[in-house]
Amino acid sequence: MRSYRVLNDLVGWLVFATATATYMLTLQPTAAFWDCGEFAACAYKLLIPHPPGAPTFLLLGRVFSLLAMGDVTKVGVWMNALSGLSSSFTVLFLFWSITMMARKMLVGLQAEPDGGQKWLIMGAGTVGALAFTFSDSFWFSAVESEVYAMSALFTAFVVWAMLKWERVADEPDSDRWLVLIAYAVGLSIGVHLLNLLAIPALAFIYYYRRSKNITLKGGILTFGLAAVIILAIMVGIIPGLPTIAGAFEVFFINSVGLPFGWGIWIFLALFISAIVFGFRRSFRTGSKLLNTAMLCFTFILIGYSSYLIVPIRSSYRPTINENDPENVLLFVSYLKREQYGDRPLLYGPQFNAEPVAQSEGAPVYERDTKAGRYVEVDHRLNTDYADRDKVLLPRIYSNQGGHLQEYQKWGVNIRKESYVDPEDPSGQPRERYARPTFGENMGYLFSYQFGQMYWRYFGWNFIGRDGDVQQSGIMTPFEKRATPDMPERITQSMARNQFFAIPLILGLLGFFFQVRKDDKDALIVSLLFLLTGLAIVFYLNEPPIEPRERDYGYTGSFYAFSMWIGFGVIAVADLLKRFVGSLSMRAALATTLCLTAPALMATQGWDDHDRSGLYNSVDSARNLLESCAPNSILFTNGDNDTFPLWYAQEVEGIRRDVRVAVLSYMNTDWYINQMKRRAYENDPWVTTLDSTNYRQGTNDYLQYSANPRVEAGIDLRQFIGLVKQNHPALVLGTSVGKSILSFPTKKFFLDVDTAAVLKSGIISPERRAQVVPRMEWTLRGSILEKKNLIILDMIQANNWKRPIYFSTTVNSADFMGLMPYFQLEGLAYRLLPAKNPSLDPRAEGYPDRELMHRNMLTKFRYRNLDNPRIFYDENNLRFPANMRDKLSILAETHLAAGDTARAREVVMKALAWMPDKSIPYDYYSPQFIGPLVKLGERKKAEEIMDVMADRAVKSLNYYALHDTRQLFDTERQMSLIVLQNLMIAAQQIGDRARAEKFQNLFGQFYGPMAGG
């Protein structure tokens, strides 16, 4: 027995070392895009990230960040190393789980494997664990500071621990493993809830081990009990206990008159008393089951207690404090993710449902420290729909812009119909979208939600991946890496990986072999596979388009399939019985043959998963911050436009004088309150509106209601004053009995003290004549959101004392018609009382060439953008494209000023910093054609035009033939934009032949696409 245990441990740790080396060698050296920058920043200083938070992950991340030894530039890589080590430990526990199941399959639960069986078991564990090591989705999460790697670790650990319990279940102290699992489940809540989906598999391990009579009824009861446990944790413990504590707090403060906090202490006293009572009851009755249950419940709570960091740290008002959950009532809202809304799951409205009423829901409380009580400041609104508009399993529910068109790509017939509302006394026919049928809902469920958003990802991991463009499909075993008609964007993508379906075939062999040899364990693995895969897809009820691929959420399912890949080794050895008599020889041969699967996955996937030289995220953040003047305010979008900035400021201390303001968060009162507090070297916001004017539920949006008396325009200062007074002239009524304010005109003006502005020095000498005594602009749209209102208030209150910037990536709708007063200074527009003299409708900012040149050529970083060995995926290519655009504008501005020397410097450095070999030419690249010709580089300009035109045509031809669902409309549109920009560039340089050619090509492809 000891020899097997030593071998099992030794091989397991060797596999662990292989996985660790892989992840450490391919780690990203700094924070990555999406949530990674936010998590790294929040872990480094224990700040509060987006709901529902990840306190366990943040606490461990804080420990790892200390290993940077004071070098803030190394914090990011150490945070990524936490994910790398979490992933390699996941691989270790997967190896041991496979070997335990394989051992039981071959010799039973307690028997000792002989020589050949030992090596066959080791081969199964090695192949399965290494296949998961190099699987596409898991490897992606292993090299960045996201929660999914650690979440996978907790899943792997609890499965392994339950299998360990199974082996020692007859020993007196075996239930200690159950308590350990409960503690791990509690801790995992502070990482991600995915771990809870392993509970049914654990329950069946318990049922099969404890029950002497296995029946269908017992299986159904086991699954039902597991579902109850999951619901008890997700509903009863996570939000339930804080919700009850909040109710105690409100009651004892508002009704009894106790000081703040006493309600929570009373709840805790009663709750702890109930736990003590439960333990005493188990002792008195001698109930081992009750005692174990109480221990498990208590240890889940101990693990869950990591969440106490959220209200504790929030009460200190840190610089990142999302949702401001400093008291129990706000903490409950934070845990419930109320800001994100919800989706119908089993029964509810579809996209065409018409609201019939809005009712007041749960009250929203705010502390009134003067009165010493909680006051109701708002109610959450519940939207009610008629029963006729509610259906079973509503999958086609979203009516957001663009979603209806996307639904049609998946077989949904979006059409309008005429109907008569039975509750309308007039009896007049109305027109509305027809209700999708149940068949269409199921078709969408299976084709898009199951097919596109799960099985496609499954294929990426075990069959092959077509590329990195969003919506990329599966690379089938008989598909060539490159064909003459394929665009280079596909054929040259490092993410184009061909596995020849070998991992899939091996996994299927392992699945059928396990079903035949050990159907009970096969059911356990199948539950794990389905619940962490298709069940998540069903629960998420995803809309027809996502901002990015979501494969990282299904690694638990791919973990389960990797078990079957491991068992495939045993299946292959079993097939070799006819040809090879010796079990040891069969084990060696089967292991060698099956190792081709992880070997192929490793060699194909290394280049696109190797992020060891990727600095684009933090460099793009630095470049945006360096575009701003000292002590400025910078308005940005969310996620990739903001989270890297948070990392750059909070961790590396880059430009902390710039106040980053996230536009999407500015529709909340908690965020505005945070912005009105000092942070590091930057001052608080100055506004005239106070908290009563922007409290949640107040001025969430203002509706346009024309007033002829101010049709010519209204003074911004006067308008803000009316809003502050809640003036009756602006009041409108709503259906829920609340009043909202309106804005009476879309035309605004703001008087400017030109003498003071010129004296302040914020205007460059060349623009002094462009300073205006009155700024005039026109708002777009009929809704003024809270964020827009606050920005307008800041503009009039600021009086040009503090620089105000908008990131160039911000949606133009959020510019509120102020573009003529924008000055481009790099990757940000500065708002100034100087009007752009350009009549070009595309102009969004007057380029200050001195500032731009200094910022972009001396302050910006372009690390490794010229390295063709580094994989820049679709998302990583967006930010270099933006820099290309601004560099081309700078070059044109220099040429217009007659400064050819600096224009040449800009163009040549742009082409050298971001060459086509590493950052392929994009739709901004034609903007360099004109400057190149003016600088005497016509040959280079013609080369760029010809290369780009050939690529665009090839792309359009390819997608016209192969994109039957029109999933790649974005790629086709980008190619059309390239042809259009090339045509404009050719016209500008007098190349009539190419201009005509590009124009003809554009017309050739635009017509069919517009018609389609």
JSON list of C-alpha atoms in Angstrom, two decimals, residues 953-964 966 968 972 1005 1008-1009:
[
{"chain": "A", "resi": 953, "resn": "VAL", "atom": "CA", "xyz": [-11.52, 41.75, -50.27]},
{"chain": "A", "resi": 954, "resn": "LYS", "atom": "CA", "xyz": [-10.43, 38.31, -49.10]},
{"chain": "A", "resi": 955, "resn": "SER", "atom": "CA", "xyz": [-12.25, 38.83, -45.80]},
{"chain": "A", "resi": 956, "resn": "LEU", "atom": "CA", "xyz": [-15.46, 40.01, -47.48]},
{"chain": "A", "resi": 957, "resn": "ASN", "atom": "CA", "xyz": [-15.41, 37.13, -49.97]},
{"chain": "A", "resi": 958, "resn": "TYR", "atom": "CA", "xyz": [-14.75, 34.57, -47.24]},
{"chain": "A", "resi": 959, "resn": "TYR", "atom": "CA", "xyz": [-17.50, 35.72, -44.89]},
{"chain": "A", "resi": 960, "resn": "ALA", "atom": "CA", "xyz": [-19.97, 36.10, -47.76]},
{"chain": "A", "resi": 961, "resn": "LEU", "atom": "CA", "xyz": [-19.54, 32.36, -48.44]},
{"chain": "A", "resi": 962, "resn": "HIS", "atom": "CA", "xyz": [-19.05, 30.97, -44.94]},
{"chain": "A", "resi": 963, "resn": "ASP", "atom": "CA", "xyz": [-20.91, 33.32, -42.56]},
{"chain": "A", "resi": 964, "resn": "THR", "atom": "CA", "xyz": [-24.40, 31.90, -43.13]},
{"chain": "A", "resi": 966, "resn": "GLN", "atom": "CA", "xyz": [-24.11, 36.62, -40.34]},
{"chain": "A", "resi": 968, "resn": "PHE", "atom": "CA", "xyz": [-19.34, 38.17, -38.32]},
{"chain": "A", "resi": 972, "resn": "ARG", "atom": "CA", "xyz": [-17.44, 42.54, -42.72]},
{"chain": "A", "resi": 1005, "resn": "PHE", "atom": "CA", "xyz": [-19.69, 44.27, -51.39]},
{"chain": "A", "resi": 1008, "resn": "PRO", "atom": "CA", "xyz": [-25.30, 42.59, -50.89]},
{"chain": "A", "resi": 1009, "resn": "MET", "atom": "CA", "xyz": [-24.44, 43.25, -47.25]}
]
